[in-house]
C-alpha cells in the first residue's frame, strides 16, 4: 500500500503515515491532513513508502495544497539533518521553513497567485476609494506587481478581486526579465590587495566551501561581500545574507540596497505576517536575487541559491535560545554543503569554534589585516579602579579623558552592559533588597519612571519609597546602569548633548537610526549604551571608547564569558577613530593584571584566541568537546531535580566511555517566572558519541513516567548556560 510520510507541526517525534487521496502529493509540498480531531497543514517528506501500520488504521490526506513543491529535496535533507542534530521533532523544524500564513488550513493555492498588471484597455468608472488607490499603485508600477506585494501594501483580497473582475488589472506571467548587470551599481572604491585576494578566492572555488573572512573592524569585509555577491548575482544566482539584528545595523542594510538596484527580500522579526509571506514568496520564486535576514532567514527556500554570507558570525543572536534551539551559522554551513555552494563567515572576532574549524582544515581562512580607509587602530589602555573614588561609576582619569576629547570637538562612546538606573534598591538600615519573588533576581530600579522592573520575567511595579522589611525610608540605589550613567554625565558635562541607546530607549516607534541621528551628524558628543552600540555604526568623529565595567565577565562562571568580553572590547574599539583621527580605548577594571585583559592590551584578539583555546583544550571544553544541556523546570522546587536525577540514573545503563553526565545542578537562574529550574550537563569528547547518547536519552525520557507539570528542553551546543 503506497503511503505518504508527512511532517506535522506537533511535539511528537517522527513522521506520520497517510494514504493518498485523489492525487499523489509531490515531495516538499503541503497537504491538509486529519490529526486527532484537528485538521493540520503538514509537509510531504516521502510520497512513495510503505507503512508498518495496517492500512485500515491509516487516514487519507484531505487535500493537496500546492501544485509545485515549496521545498526542494535538498531543503528536505537540510530539514532532516536539523531535526536529527538538534533532536527536535521534524514537524516543528519544518515550521521554520515557511511563514505562518502558509501553515493555516485555508492557505491552499496561496503560492500560486500570480502577478497582475494594468489592462491598457481598461475603463475605470465608479471605482470605490480603495479601488481607485489600488489603480493608482498599478499606474505607477507599469511592469506589474505580485499579489503578495499588493496585500503587503495594505490592500485586501476583495479589492484585488474587484479590479480583476472589472478587467482593470489582469494576471501576467511574471515580471519581464531585465538585464541584471545594469542593476548592479559599480562601487566607488577600488578593492585593496587583501580584499581582491579574498574576493578571488571566494569566487574561484567551485562547489561547496566555507570561508572564514577574518578582518579587523573597518577592514572592508562588507565590501568583499558586496563584490562577491555582485558576481554571483550577475551570473544568475541568488545570494543569502544573514545579519545579527537588522534594526541595529541599518547602515549595512542600506549598503546592500545601494549596490543592488534589484528586488531584495528583507526578512526580520518585525514584519507583519503578510509582509513576511510576501518577502518569502519573492525569495522562493527566485524573483528576489538577494535575501537579507536575521537568524530564521537561513531556512528561506531559494531556487538558485549560490552563496550564503553570515556577517558577525560570532554573534550570539544567531543561536535561537528557546523552542527549536538551532544555530543559524551552523545551519548555513550545512545547507551550503548540501547545496554544494559556498558560504562566507565574516567577523573581526570569530568564534573559537570557527578558528578550530580552520585549524582542522574544514574552513579556509581569508584575512584582512588593515583598515580599508587607511585609518589606524586605536590605542588601548586599562584604568585600574582599585581604591579609586568613582563618580557614577566613572574614574577621575576617565572623566578627564572624556573632557579632553569633547574639547577637541570629538565624540565619546561609553559602553555599559546594564540597563536601568541601578541594578538594585537596597535598605541601608537592614540590608533588605528589592527582589523579584518569581525569579530569584533583583529588581532593576528606573528612577525616571519611578518603577522597579525584573529583567528576567518583565514584571514591573512602582518603586517602593520604604524598605519592604523594616519600613525605614533609607533605600539607596546600588550600582550603576545606563540611566544613572547618563544622568551623572549630564551633571558632569551640562553643556554637552548626550544620547543614550539601550533596549529601554529603542523601540519600533523610536528606532535606532532616529535616536542616533544627532550622533551621526556630530551634534551629540557623548553616547551611552549597551551591546546595541557595539555593532557596525559609523560615527566619523568618535575618538574615545570606554568600557565602564569589564569585571563582570571576568568573574563569570560561564566559560564563554571572557570570549564575549573580548569580542565586545574589540567590536566597541572598532568604533573608535575610523577616519583621519587616531582613536583611544579605555577599559575600567579592578583586575588590571588579568591575563586576558593584558592580552587584549598588548597582543590583540588572535593572541587571546590562542590562550583561550589552550585553556579549553586543557579543560576539555568546546571546541574540543561537545556539550548539550538538559534543562527542566516546574513550579515545585524538588520536581526538576528529582526528574533529572532519574534521567541520569537510567542513563547509566547505556552510557558509553567518553560521555560524562554532570548534575543535576541548579540552573544559572534557579528560579524564573515562578518556576524552579535545574540542569543536566551532557559532555562528550566525540560529537558523534554524544549524539548517539542523546538519542537514547531522549527515547528513555519518552518511555519514562513523570509528572506533566515538568517542562524540559534540550539545548545542543548551548551558547549560554541558562
Ligand atoms: P567592515 O565590514 O570590515 O567593518 P567596511 O566594509 O564597512 O568594513 O569598510 C569600512 C569603511 O572603509 C567603509 O566606510 C568602506 O566604505 C570603506 N572601504 C572599504 N573598502 C575600501 C577600499 N578598498 N578603499 C577605500 N575605502 C574602503
Ligand atoms: Zn530595611
Ligand atoms: Zn522576575
XYZ file of C-alpha atoms and ligand atoms in Angstrom:
751
model
C 0.000 0.000 0.000
C 1.504 3.331 -1.029
C 1.747 5.669 1.932
C 2.769 9.295 2.260
C 5.110 10.384 5.050
C 4.194 13.772 6.424
C 5.936 16.145 8.866
C 3.288 17.650 11.120
C 3.823 20.622 13.449
C 3.306 18.820 16.764
C 5.728 17.983 19.536
C 5.929 14.312 18.698
C 8.981 12.751 17.143
C 8.896 11.240 13.696
C 6.823 11.388 10.562
C 3.178 10.407 10.197
C 1.804 7.986 7.613
C -1.218 8.810 5.485
C -2.897 7.317 2.475
C -3.000 9.497 -0.600
C -6.346 10.984 -1.519
C -7.325 11.522 -5.137
C -3.860 12.819 -6.056
C -0.355 11.851 -5.076
C 1.214 14.950 -3.473
C 4.761 15.758 -4.509
C 7.646 15.663 -2.074
C 8.143 19.068 -0.473
C 4.550 20.193 -0.945
C 1.949 20.945 1.703
C -1.016 18.722 2.473
C -4.017 19.117 4.732
C -4.371 16.078 6.970
C -6.652 14.912 9.772
C -4.793 14.809 13.081
C -6.905 13.699 16.024
C -9.872 15.970 15.842
C -7.982 18.718 14.097
C -7.016 19.425 10.516
C -3.367 20.389 10.201
C -1.058 21.505 7.435
C 1.833 19.104 7.016
C 4.786 18.823 4.693
C 5.297 15.767 2.467
C 8.714 14.235 3.062
C 8.194 10.979 1.149
C 5.384 10.141 -1.244
C 6.088 6.534 -2.028
C 6.811 4.489 1.049
C 5.401 1.571 2.961
C 3.878 1.787 6.396
C 4.334 -0.574 9.301
C 0.771 0.140 10.307
C -2.204 -1.680 8.845
C -3.793 0.337 6.107
C -7.125 0.186 7.895
C -5.579 2.315 10.606
C -4.307 4.942 8.197
C -6.271 8.018 7.327
C -6.437 9.702 3.984
C -4.941 13.046 3.109
C -7.740 15.603 2.898
C -6.219 17.884 0.304
C -3.051 18.715 -1.625
C -2.318 22.386 -1.071
C 0.389 23.185 -3.600
C 0.746 22.453 -7.276
C 4.516 22.559 -7.126
C 6.664 21.729 -4.102
C 7.646 24.562 -1.782
C 10.798 22.818 -0.585
C 13.379 21.159 -2.798
C 14.742 17.730 -1.924
C 17.937 19.420 -0.751
C 15.919 21.620 1.591
C 14.288 18.492 2.925
C 17.699 16.924 3.507
C 18.610 20.035 5.472
C 15.385 19.775 7.444
C 16.073 16.135 8.315
C 19.611 16.956 9.326
C 18.483 19.786 11.641
C 15.830 17.590 13.201
C 18.291 14.848 13.957
C 21.148 17.099 15.087
C 19.079 19.260 17.419
C 16.830 16.349 18.443
C 13.778 18.392 17.612
C 10.606 16.857 16.113
C 10.757 17.126 12.339
C 7.331 18.749 12.139
C 8.499 21.544 14.447
C 11.642 22.084 12.379
C 9.522 22.160 9.214
C 7.557 25.125 10.540
C 10.713 27.259 10.445
C 10.900 26.730 6.671
C 7.626 28.508 5.963
C 5.789 31.617 7.125
C 2.882 31.063 9.459
C 0.315 32.109 6.836
C 1.261 29.008 4.872
C 0.546 26.811 7.873
C -3.107 27.768 8.007
C -5.674 25.249 6.866
C -7.219 27.711 4.405
C -3.973 28.647 2.668
C -4.439 26.344 -0.311
C -3.247 27.798 -3.569
C -1.839 30.887 -1.884
C 1.501 30.351 -3.536
C 0.012 30.057 -6.968
C -1.215 33.646 -7.003
C 0.375 35.457 -9.843
C 1.409 38.882 -10.899
C -1.048 41.447 -12.029
C -0.581 44.256 -14.467
C -2.734 47.106 -15.704
C -5.026 46.331 -18.618
C -4.369 49.047 -21.170
C -7.927 48.950 -22.478
C -9.473 49.199 -19.048
C -12.385 51.500 -18.423
C -12.205 52.900 -14.919
C -15.547 54.135 -13.798
C -17.324 54.019 -10.482
C -14.340 52.788 -8.510
C -14.507 52.887 -4.746
C -11.893 54.903 -2.878
C -9.753 51.845 -2.152
C -10.101 50.534 -5.690
C -9.015 53.909 -7.024
C -5.981 53.863 -4.718
C -5.010 50.424 -5.932
C -5.478 51.516 -9.531
C -3.041 54.353 -8.901
C -0.496 51.956 -7.471
C -0.692 49.931 -10.673
C -0.405 53.091 -12.688
C 2.948 53.690 -11.006
C 4.137 50.102 -11.421
C 3.806 49.580 -15.130
C 5.617 46.248 -15.073
C 3.130 44.730 -12.672
C 3.042 43.739 -9.010
C 2.770 40.392 -7.313
C -0.375 39.541 -5.393
C 1.511 39.420 -2.091
C 3.102 42.779 -2.644
C -0.346 44.262 -3.151
C -1.512 42.781 0.123
C 1.575 43.901 1.973
C 0.788 47.438 0.834
C -2.354 47.154 2.940
C -4.943 46.270 0.270
C -7.428 43.484 0.784
C -8.068 40.483 -1.386
C -11.552 41.754 -2.177
C -10.194 44.992 -3.667
C -7.835 42.998 -5.871
C -10.661 40.666 -6.907
C -12.908 43.605 -7.768
C -10.320 45.095 -10.128
C -9.698 41.674 -11.656
C -13.465 41.163 -12.174
C -13.738 44.594 -13.816
C -10.786 43.605 -16.055
C -8.878 46.677 -14.905
C -5.968 44.526 -13.889
C -5.096 41.204 -15.476
C -2.808 38.343 -14.496
C 0.545 38.479 -16.245
C 3.055 35.657 -16.325
C 5.819 37.400 -14.381
C 7.880 40.490 -14.433
C 9.905 40.653 -17.623
C 13.493 39.687 -17.018
C 15.801 42.631 -17.188
C 19.498 42.887 -17.817
C 20.901 42.215 -14.387
C 24.339 43.667 -14.794
C 22.894 47.126 -15.356
C 21.191 46.816 -11.995
C 24.413 46.327 -10.101
C 25.913 49.673 -9.233
C 29.713 49.807 -9.520
C 31.482 50.629 -6.257
C 33.131 53.985 -5.802
C 36.184 52.433 -4.176
C 38.716 50.034 -5.663
C 39.350 46.939 -3.630
C 42.731 46.831 -1.943
C 45.041 43.856 -2.416
C 43.791 41.890 0.583
C 40.187 42.414 -0.445
C 40.918 41.372 -4.016
C 42.589 38.185 -2.878
C 39.603 37.415 -0.667
C 37.043 38.009 -3.423
C 39.065 35.980 -5.939
C 39.402 33.071 -3.538
C 35.699 33.044 -2.834
C 34.708 33.240 -6.488
C 37.283 30.757 -7.732
C 36.058 27.935 -5.566
C 33.757 25.532 -7.273
C 31.071 23.791 -5.291
C 30.997 23.707 -1.512
C 33.498 25.698 0.552
C 33.326 27.535 3.847
C 35.438 30.678 4.137
C 36.208 32.408 7.384
C 36.753 36.056 6.492
C 38.697 37.340 9.452
C 39.078 41.074 9.090
C 39.629 43.708 11.732
C 36.827 46.223 12.174
C 36.747 48.630 9.272
C 38.926 46.426 7.069
C 36.283 46.301 4.367
C 34.613 42.924 4.891
C 31.272 44.289 3.762
C 32.905 45.482 0.565
C 34.145 41.925 -0.016
C 30.635 40.510 0.436
C 29.218 43.097 -1.947
C 31.666 42.289 -4.736
C 31.429 38.516 -4.346
C 27.637 38.717 -4.329
C 27.593 41.041 -7.339
C 29.420 38.439 -9.432
C 27.190 35.659 -8.116
C 24.025 37.549 -8.992
C 25.296 38.682 -12.387
C 25.853 35.005 -13.203
C 22.188 34.306 -12.467
C 22.467 33.097 -8.889
C 20.763 34.141 -5.689
C 22.566 35.123 -2.504
C 21.513 34.987 1.126
C 22.998 37.344 3.722
C 22.438 36.801 7.430
C 22.920 39.756 9.762
C 22.725 39.659 13.570
C 19.949 42.204 14.026
C 18.750 44.327 11.151
C 17.373 47.077 13.383
C 20.850 47.502 14.829
C 22.652 47.567 11.514
C 20.572 49.811 9.239
C 23.740 51.144 7.619
C 24.820 47.693 6.473
C 21.390 47.014 5.007
C 21.496 50.313 3.164
C 24.848 49.497 1.613
C 23.331 46.386 0.056
C 20.334 48.362 -1.144
C 22.596 50.989 -2.692
C 24.658 48.401 -4.501
C 21.833 46.330 -5.946
C 19.024 48.065 -7.751
C 17.124 44.775 -7.670
C 14.350 43.287 -5.650
C 15.809 42.456 -2.241
C 13.747 40.395 0.165
C 14.352 41.530 3.734
C 13.295 39.098 6.458
C 13.350 40.002 10.138
C 11.221 39.667 13.213
C 9.360 42.953 12.951
C 7.488 42.172 9.717
C 3.741 41.663 9.654
C 2.670 38.187 8.568
C 1.681 39.429 5.121
C 4.983 41.242 4.656
C 6.824 38.116 5.716
C 4.934 35.948 3.253
C 5.472 38.500 0.510
C 9.251 38.565 1.086
C 9.340 34.783 1.385
C 7.484 34.363 -1.918
C 9.942 36.702 -3.642
C 12.801 34.515 -2.433
C 11.029 31.267 -3.216
C 10.091 32.232 -6.770
C 13.611 33.489 -7.425
C 12.354 36.991 -8.102
C 14.439 38.385 -5.264
C 18.054 37.807 -6.183
C 19.212 38.815 -2.778
C 17.697 37.870 0.562
C 18.877 39.674 3.673
C 17.634 38.496 7.003
C 18.203 37.595 10.580
C 18.573 34.112 12.115
C 15.480 32.365 10.780
C 16.087 33.564 7.214
C 18.662 30.769 6.945
C 15.769 28.441 6.100
C 14.363 30.505 3.219
C 13.846 28.323 0.138
C 15.703 29.822 -2.824
C 15.790 28.002 -6.163
C 19.099 29.470 -7.386
C 20.922 29.915 -4.113
C 24.647 30.070 -4.849
C 26.193 31.895 -1.912
C 25.478 32.444 1.788
C 27.125 35.171 3.864
C 26.967 35.217 7.661
C 28.145 38.597 8.898
C 29.422 38.828 12.503
C 29.404 35.051 12.607
C 30.395 35.031 16.311
C 27.234 36.892 17.282
C 25.045 35.214 19.883
C 21.845 36.238 18.132
C 22.444 33.515 15.537
C 21.647 30.945 18.217
C 17.974 30.559 18.987
C 17.653 30.331 22.764
C 14.147 28.937 23.082
C 11.977 26.335 21.375
C 13.958 24.889 18.460
C 17.433 25.875 19.632
C 19.402 25.948 16.394
C 22.480 27.856 15.333
C 21.811 29.736 12.087
C 25.535 29.911 11.370
C 25.976 26.174 11.658
C 22.863 25.514 9.598
C 24.172 27.897 6.940
C 27.301 25.758 6.647
C 25.331 22.512 6.473
C 22.942 23.959 3.928
C 25.821 25.163 1.772
C 27.321 21.684 1.905
C 24.053 20.089 0.822
C 23.525 22.588 -1.988
C 27.183 22.358 -2.984
C 27.660 26.135 -2.795
C 29.916 28.499 -0.873
C 29.419 30.168 2.436
C 31.363 33.107 3.849
C 31.526 33.635 7.610
C 32.830 37.080 8.421
C 33.938 38.658 11.679
C 36.587 40.790 13.321
C 36.363 38.420 16.264
C 35.490 34.925 15.033
C 34.177 32.368 17.472
C 36.718 29.936 18.917
C 34.777 27.152 17.192
C 35.441 28.759 13.824
C 39.176 29.094 14.473
C 39.221 25.436 15.351
C 37.438 24.570 12.119
C 40.140 26.453 10.242
C 42.803 24.526 12.159
C 41.075 21.272 11.234
C 41.073 22.265 7.572
C 37.301 22.465 7.357
C 37.171 26.204 6.712
C 39.525 28.297 4.602
C 40.722 31.442 6.316
C 40.912 34.750 4.455
C 42.449 37.677 6.297
C 42.041 41.423 6.080
C 44.697 42.838 8.349
C 44.476 46.539 7.551
C 41.809 49.122 7.835
C 40.415 49.882 4.399
C 40.117 53.655 4.572
C 43.680 53.854 5.875
C 42.583 54.763 9.423
C 44.682 53.395 12.283
C 43.566 51.076 15.047
C 43.093 52.869 18.359
C 45.426 52.692 21.362
C 44.033 50.618 24.214
C 44.706 51.304 27.893
C 43.431 49.935 31.197
C 42.252 52.089 34.078
C 42.978 50.471 37.431
C 39.954 51.270 39.582
C 41.210 49.682 42.818
C 40.847 52.099 45.695
C 39.842 54.906 43.364
C 36.952 57.221 44.011
C 34.192 56.826 41.449
C 31.563 59.291 40.278
C 28.588 57.480 38.745
C 30.890 54.573 38.009
C 33.460 56.810 36.312
C 37.065 57.153 37.471
C 38.735 60.558 37.636
C 41.070 59.545 34.836
C 38.217 58.640 32.511
C 36.301 61.843 33.303
C 39.379 63.853 32.344
C 39.779 61.910 29.112
C 36.124 62.488 28.202
C 36.587 66.192 28.850
C 39.665 66.312 26.624
C 38.001 64.577 23.670
C 34.926 66.776 23.949
C 37.008 69.939 23.971
C 38.659 68.666 20.770
C 35.126 68.573 19.321
C 35.188 64.819 19.028
C 32.725 62.157 20.190
C 32.885 59.724 23.077
C 31.163 56.350 23.466
C 30.677 54.833 26.920
C 29.799 51.179 26.905
C 27.945 49.670 29.840
C 26.018 46.460 29.501
C 23.482 47.172 32.242
C 20.171 48.902 31.679
C 18.184 50.958 34.165
C 19.238 53.395 36.868
C 20.702 50.841 39.238
C 20.591 47.047 39.351
C 19.219 47.023 42.899
C 17.453 49.100 45.555
C 18.912 48.357 48.937
C 17.934 49.234 52.535
C 20.771 50.990 54.292
C 19.162 50.221 57.654
C 18.549 46.453 57.487
C 20.092 45.167 54.249
C 16.803 44.275 52.530
C 16.859 44.452 48.743
C 14.051 44.629 46.202
C 13.888 41.119 44.744
C 11.501 39.690 42.212
C 9.700 36.932 44.095
C 9.153 34.971 40.912
C 12.740 34.966 39.703
C 15.409 34.933 42.363
C 16.895 38.087 40.968
C 16.943 41.741 41.922
C 14.567 44.280 40.518
C 16.268 46.920 38.435
C 15.439 50.437 39.546
C 14.258 53.017 36.975
C 14.391 56.466 38.507
C 12.842 58.353 35.592
C 9.717 56.250 35.532
C 9.868 55.570 39.277
C 9.396 51.867 38.791
C 11.249 48.671 39.538
C 11.367 46.021 36.848
C 12.584 42.435 36.646
C 14.737 41.841 33.574
C 14.104 38.091 33.746
C 10.314 37.951 33.662
C 9.476 41.511 32.691
C 7.261 42.204 35.724
C 7.084 45.827 36.866
C 5.877 47.736 39.893
C 6.026 51.198 41.354
C 9.330 51.760 43.074
C 8.928 51.405 46.858
C 9.607 54.501 48.917
C 10.176 52.472 52.075
C 12.036 49.295 52.933
C 9.893 46.198 52.433
C 11.127 44.761 55.733
C 11.816 47.461 58.314
C 9.750 50.255 56.753
C 12.526 52.789 57.089
C 12.918 55.223 54.204
C 16.638 54.659 53.806
C 16.563 52.961 50.408
C 19.686 53.506 48.335
C 20.368 52.668 44.701
C 23.448 50.481 44.481
C 25.445 50.061 41.283
C 25.316 51.916 38.005
C 23.106 51.309 34.973
C 22.953 53.286 31.741
C 20.230 55.612 33.064
C 22.330 56.602 36.090
C 25.432 56.969 33.967
C 23.543 59.248 31.604
C 22.188 61.452 34.384
C 25.637 61.595 36.001
C 27.176 62.707 32.730
C 24.560 65.440 32.413
C 25.744 66.791 35.760
C 29.414 66.499 34.860
C 29.020 67.907 31.347
C 25.924 70.116 31.448
C 26.721 71.812 28.131
C 27.121 68.636 26.095
C 24.417 66.807 24.173
C 24.142 63.181 25.310
C 22.454 60.232 23.566
C 21.551 57.028 25.371
C 20.955 53.805 23.462
C 19.576 50.690 25.094
C 16.535 48.459 24.891
C 14.548 50.821 27.139
C 15.035 53.681 24.694
C 14.887 51.907 21.339
C 11.558 50.594 20.113
C 9.708 50.088 16.840
C 8.397 53.647 17.150
C 11.742 55.012 18.144
C 14.230 53.097 16.014
C 17.962 53.221 16.490
C 18.509 55.241 13.354
C 16.320 58.075 14.601
C 17.886 58.067 18.057
C 21.348 58.174 16.512
C 20.593 60.968 14.052
C 22.199 63.696 16.146
C 25.165 61.464 16.794
C 25.689 60.751 13.086
C 25.680 64.487 12.478
C 28.190 65.008 15.247
C 25.816 67.161 17.311
C 25.529 64.694 20.135
C 29.003 64.275 21.612
C 28.508 61.645 24.285
C 26.900 58.275 23.595
C 25.990 55.950 26.426
C 24.795 52.492 25.603
C 24.700 48.750 25.901
C 25.647 45.991 23.455
C 23.373 47.709 20.943
C 26.093 50.289 20.332
C 28.799 47.722 19.707
C 27.553 46.868 16.228
C 28.686 48.469 12.987
C 27.799 52.119 13.410
C 29.985 54.547 11.646
C 30.458 57.734 13.661
C 33.077 59.862 11.940
C 34.035 61.962 14.954
C 34.224 59.164 17.505
C 37.673 59.105 19.074
C 37.221 57.731 22.595
C 35.528 54.481 23.533
C 35.379 53.428 27.181
C 34.291 50.118 28.670
C 32.860 51.150 32.039
C 32.904 47.736 33.686
C 34.915 44.787 32.397
C 34.895 42.845 35.653
C 31.522 41.136 35.470
C 32.661 38.876 32.650
C 35.979 38.071 34.299
C 34.181 36.778 37.388
C 31.500 34.892 35.472
C 31.041 31.152 35.868
C 30.228 30.808 32.167
C 33.311 29.553 30.342
C 32.411 31.666 27.304
C 32.265 34.931 29.287
C 35.828 36.055 28.512
C 35.353 35.273 24.827
C 32.282 37.510 24.776
C 34.070 40.252 26.706
C 36.995 40.193 24.296
C 34.686 40.289 21.306
C 32.828 43.234 22.772
C 36.036 45.116 23.585
C 37.327 44.601 20.058
C 33.981 45.486 18.495
C 33.452 48.678 20.517
C 37.082 49.613 19.956
C 36.392 49.288 16.266
C 34.015 52.234 16.595
C 36.858 54.492 17.603
C 38.968 56.585 15.233
C 37.531 55.391 11.957
C 38.631 58.272 9.818
C 41.610 60.589 9.959
C 41.915 60.939 13.739
C 43.531 58.217 15.821
C 41.214 56.741 18.414
C 41.632 55.785 22.025
C 40.072 52.958 24.051
C 39.942 52.812 27.857
C 38.825 49.850 29.907
C 37.937 50.288 33.574
C 38.697 47.273 35.754
C 39.599 46.091 39.238
C 41.599 43.264 37.694
C 44.257 45.048 35.621
C 46.610 42.069 35.825
C 44.114 39.624 34.399
C 45.954 37.781 31.642
C 43.106 38.091 29.169
C 42.917 41.863 29.626
C 46.698 42.116 29.352
C 46.447 40.158 26.163
C 43.795 42.490 24.718
C 46.078 45.342 25.624
C 49.324 44.186 24.118
C 48.702 41.412 21.671
C 45.190 41.590 20.334
C 42.391 39.159 19.745
C 44.322 36.436 17.946
C 46.683 36.084 20.903
C 43.687 35.860 23.192
C 42.315 33.124 20.968
C 45.491 31.069 21.286
C 45.429 31.425 25.062
C 41.748 30.612 25.377
C 41.946 27.630 23.022
C 44.782 26.164 25.085
C 42.638 26.532 28.200
C 39.616 24.984 26.551
C 41.701 22.036 25.367
C 43.056 21.517 28.863
C 39.590 21.634 30.414
C 38.026 19.565 27.613
C 35.529 22.253 26.710
C 34.176 23.227 23.274
C 35.515 23.323 20.603
C 37.470 20.304 21.891
C 34.378 18.574 23.235
C 30.646 18.717 22.629
C 28.036 19.811 25.109
C 24.293 19.583 25.462
C 22.194 20.977 28.257
C 19.061 19.247 29.502
C 17.010 21.816 31.370
C 13.929 21.011 33.444
C 11.544 23.369 35.200
C 8.441 23.166 37.378
C 6.511 25.205 39.934
C 7.579 22.731 42.597
C 11.158 23.213 43.740
C 12.037 19.489 44.027
C 10.480 18.202 40.835
C 13.106 19.303 38.278
C 15.974 17.916 40.352
C 14.194 14.616 41.016
C 13.291 14.242 37.366
C 16.843 14.894 36.191
C 18.257 12.563 38.837
C 16.003 9.844 37.489
C 17.106 10.548 33.907
C 20.705 10.401 34.994
C 20.278 7.166 36.907
C 18.661 5.438 33.954
C 21.333 6.682 31.611
C 23.971 4.677 33.460
C 22.630 1.617 31.652
C 23.608 2.803 28.199
C 26.239 5.462 28.787
C 29.448 4.855 26.875
C 33.056 5.804 27.628
C 33.811 9.382 26.679
C 30.406 10.604 27.820
C 30.005 12.409 31.138
C 26.780 13.452 32.805
C 27.094 16.332 35.261
C 24.326 17.284 37.679
C 21.518 17.703 38.418
C 22.548 21.185 39.392
C 20.629 24.394 39.900
C 20.395 26.441 36.710
C 22.304 29.734 36.443
C 18.940 31.302 37.117
C 17.492 28.830 39.633
C 14.066 30.427 39.564
C 12.451 32.220 36.649
C 8.870 33.450 36.245
C 7.855 31.452 39.291
C 9.389 28.193 38.071
C 12.296 26.331 39.608
C 14.947 25.222 37.173
C 17.712 22.648 37.125
C 20.149 21.290 34.539
C 21.983 18.177 33.482
C 25.106 18.959 31.521
C 25.968 16.274 28.992
C 29.547 16.207 27.845
C 31.066 14.140 25.063
C 34.624 14.019 23.821
C 33.270 12.930 20.463
C 30.321 14.703 18.915
C 29.066 11.508 17.284
C 29.131 9.574 20.537
C 27.332 12.378 22.345
C 24.570 12.420 19.750
C 24.203 8.663 19.917
C 23.850 9.017 23.682
C 21.338 11.869 23.349
C 19.133 9.755 21.108
C 18.996 7.019 23.741
C 18.476 9.549 26.487
C 15.505 11.135 24.747
C 13.837 7.862 23.890
C 14.318 6.843 27.525
C 12.627 10.062 28.671
C 9.760 9.358 26.292
C 9.217 5.993 27.938
C 9.553 7.360 31.481
C 6.654 8.195 33.720
C 6.941 11.711 35.064
C 4.653 14.489 36.112
C 3.025 16.503 33.362
C 3.929 19.560 35.436
C 7.544 19.221 34.397
C 8.751 21.006 31.295
C 12.087 20.072 29.821
C 14.162 21.056 26.828
C 17.438 20.048 25.276
C 19.948 22.640 24.082
C 22.564 21.208 21.716
C 25.781 23.278 21.566
C 24.473 25.700 24.213
C 25.941 29.181 23.935
C 24.687 30.428 27.263
C 24.281 28.371 30.382
C 20.641 29.090 31.110
P 33.958 46.073 7.804
O 32.731 45.455 7.186
O 35.146 45.174 7.797
O 33.743 46.727 9.134
P 33.546 48.069 5.789
O 33.308 47.286 4.537
O 32.370 48.645 6.469
O 34.412 47.229 6.820
O 34.595 49.205 5.440
C 34.954 50.240 6.351
C 35.000 51.571 5.624
O 36.024 51.548 4.638
C 33.716 51.878 4.901
O 33.460 53.246 5.008
C 34.005 51.497 3.459
O 33.251 52.232 2.548
C 35.488 51.801 3.352
N 36.156 50.920 2.399
C 36.003 49.582 2.246
N 36.818 49.104 1.291
C 37.525 50.168 0.827
C 38.554 50.329 -0.158
N 39.012 49.291 -0.848
N 39.047 51.565 -0.337
C 38.593 52.618 0.368
N 37.642 52.553 1.292
C 37.109 51.332 1.551
Zn 15.141 47.922 55.912
Zn 11.036 38.265 37.642
